[in-house]
mmCIF file of C-alpha atoms in Angstrom:
data_model
loop_
_atom_site.group_PDB
_atom_site.id
_atom_site.type_symbol
_atom_site.label_atom_id
_atom_site.label_comp_id
_atom_site.label_asym_id
_atom_site.label_seq_id
_atom_site.Cartn_x
_atom_site.Cartn_y
_atom_site.Cartn_z
ATOM 1 C CA UNK O 1168 -32.619 -59.984 -76.534
ATOM 2 C CA UNK O 1169 -35.329 -57.706 -77.926
ATOM 3 C CA UNK O 1170 -35.083 -53.931 -78.370
ATOM 4 C CA UNK O 1171 -37.338 -53.169 -75.360
ATOM 5 C CA UNK O 1172 -35.082 -55.356 -73.185
ATOM 6 C CA UNK O 1173 -32.017 -53.458 -74.419
ATOM 7 C CA UNK O 1174 -33.666 -50.131 -73.672
ATOM 8 C CA UNK O 1175 -34.504 -51.354 -70.153
ATOM 9 C CA UNK O 1176 -30.771 -51.918 -69.638
ATOM 10 C CA UNK O 1177 -29.948 -48.285 -70.569
ATOM 11 C CA UNK O 1178 -30.651 -47.192 -67.001
ATOM 12 C CA UNK O 1179 -27.400 -48.806 -65.831
ATOM 13 C CA UNK O 1180 -24.975 -47.052 -68.211
ATOM 14 C CA UNK O 1181 -27.015 -43.856 -67.696
ATOM 15 C CA UNK O 1182 -26.501 -44.137 -63.941
ATOM 16 C CA UNK O 1183 -22.779 -44.926 -64.348
ATOM 17 C CA UNK O 1184 -22.325 -41.987 -66.740
ATOM 18 C CA UNK O 1185 -24.120 -39.660 -64.315
ATOM 19 C CA UNK O 1186 -21.872 -40.706 -61.438
ATOM 20 C CA UNK O 1187 -18.694 -40.433 -63.519
ATOM 21 C CA UNK O 1188 -19.749 -37.021 -64.822
ATOM 22 C CA UNK O 1189 -20.463 -35.745 -61.312
ATOM 23 C CA UNK O 1190 -17.008 -36.922 -60.226
ATOM 24 C CA UNK O 1191 -15.334 -35.193 -63.169
ATOM 25 C CA UNK O 1192 -17.271 -31.925 -62.863
ATOM 26 C CA UNK O 1193 -15.996 -31.616 -59.289
ATOM 27 C CA UNK O 1194 -12.368 -31.785 -60.503
ATOM 28 C CA UNK O 1195 -10.014 -28.858 -60.177
ATOM 29 C CA UNK O 1196 -8.672 -29.606 -63.685
ATOM 30 C CA UNK O 1197 -10.437 -27.750 -66.480
ATOM 31 C CA UNK O 1198 -10.224 -30.588 -69.024
ATOM 32 C CA UNK O 1199 -11.756 -33.063 -66.559
ATOM 33 C CA UNK O 1200 -14.584 -30.653 -65.735
ATOM 34 C CA UNK O 1201 -15.216 -30.128 -69.438
ATOM 35 C CA UNK O 1202 -15.277 -33.901 -70.039
ATOM 36 C CA UNK O 1203 -17.714 -34.219 -67.135
ATOM 37 C CA UNK O 1204 -20.186 -31.840 -68.760
ATOM 38 C CA UNK O 1205 -20.034 -33.807 -72.032
ATOM 39 C CA UNK O 1206 -20.516 -37.096 -70.170
ATOM 40 C CA UNK O 1207 -23.475 -35.527 -68.355
ATOM 41 C CA UNK O 1208 -24.962 -34.705 -71.781
ATOM 42 C CA UNK O 1209 -24.526 -38.340 -72.824
ATOM 43 C CA UNK O 1210 -26.217 -39.473 -69.614
ATOM 44 C CA UNK O 1211 -29.075 -37.000 -70.253
ATOM 45 C CA UNK O 1212 -29.611 -38.622 -73.645
ATOM 46 C CA UNK O 1213 -29.515 -42.144 -72.192
ATOM 47 C CA UNK O 1214 -31.992 -41.225 -69.439
ATOM 48 C CA UNK O 1215 -34.303 -39.533 -71.950
ATOM 49 C CA UNK O 1216 -34.322 -42.611 -74.215
ATOM 50 C CA UNK O 1217 -35.046 -44.837 -71.234
ATOM 51 C CA UNK O 1218 -37.727 -42.425 -70.012
ATOM 52 C CA UNK O 1219 -39.387 -42.317 -73.446
ATOM 53 C CA UNK O 1220 -39.507 -46.095 -73.521
ATOM 54 C CA UNK O 1221 -41.059 -46.237 -70.039
ATOM 55 C CA UNK O 1222 -43.346 -43.221 -70.505
ATOM 56 C CA UNK O 1223 -41.533 -41.332 -67.730
ATOM 57 C CA UNK O 1224 -42.369 -37.844 -69.018
ATOM 58 C CA UNK O 1225 -41.221 -35.997 -65.898
ATOM 59 C CA UNK O 1226 -37.837 -37.729 -66.193
ATOM 60 C CA UNK O 1227 -37.556 -36.595 -69.813
ATOM 61 C CA UNK O 1228 -38.435 -33.018 -68.840
ATOM 62 C CA UNK O 1229 -35.813 -33.163 -66.092
ATOM 63 C CA UNK O 1230 -33.182 -34.425 -68.525
ATOM 64 C CA UNK O 1231 -33.947 -31.626 -71.006
ATOM 65 C CA UNK O 1232 -33.555 -29.050 -68.210
ATOM 66 C CA UNK O 1233 -30.358 -30.669 -66.944
ATOM 67 C CA UNK O 1234 -28.983 -30.843 -70.482
ATOM 68 C CA UNK O 1235 -29.544 -27.088 -70.826
ATOM 69 C CA UNK O 1236 -27.618 -26.544 -67.597
ATOM 70 C CA UNK O 1237 -24.854 -28.838 -68.822
ATOM 71 C CA UNK O 1238 -24.556 -26.896 -72.085
ATOM 72 C CA UNK O 1239 -24.247 -23.753 -69.972
ATOM 73 C CA UNK O 1240 -21.539 -25.501 -67.944
ATOM 74 C CA UNK O 1241 -19.621 -26.460 -71.094
ATOM 75 C CA UNK O 1242 -19.513 -22.832 -72.213
ATOM 76 C CA UNK O 1243 -18.610 -21.519 -68.759
ATOM 77 C CA UNK O 1244 -15.751 -23.993 -68.313
ATOM 78 C CA UNK O 1245 -14.313 -23.185 -71.765
ATOM 79 C CA UNK O 1246 -14.232 -19.420 -71.207
ATOM 80 C CA UNK O 1247 -11.952 -17.726 -68.699
ATOM 81 C CA UNK O 1248 -13.771 -16.268 -65.728
ATOM 82 C CA UNK O 1249 -14.110 -12.480 -65.763
ATOM 83 C CA UNK O 1250 -11.989 -10.686 -63.170
ATOM 84 C CA UNK O 1251 -13.737 -10.040 -59.879
ATOM 85 C CA UNK O 1252 -13.718 -6.319 -59.013
ATOM 86 C CA UNK O 1253 -14.066 -7.107 -55.315
ATOM 87 C CA UNK O 1254 -10.641 -8.792 -55.245
ATOM 88 C CA UNK O 1255 -8.839 -6.037 -57.179
#
């Protein structure tokens, strides 16, 4: 199998990683949510590689934007939430 054929197959693990990450991010457990954000980052990379190979520039731009949001999510899930004055 040639390299372009392998890259064509990246869409399947990228899709699986995206679905798994979405499942984990919705968890009530902090460590699962955190893992979900990291898996989302891996899926962003896989989609971007596949998009580069196929010339899907809008997909690459979307993955860069989603990766930025996922990095934000990693930092927000690692830090404790500030107290809400409305509930005090």
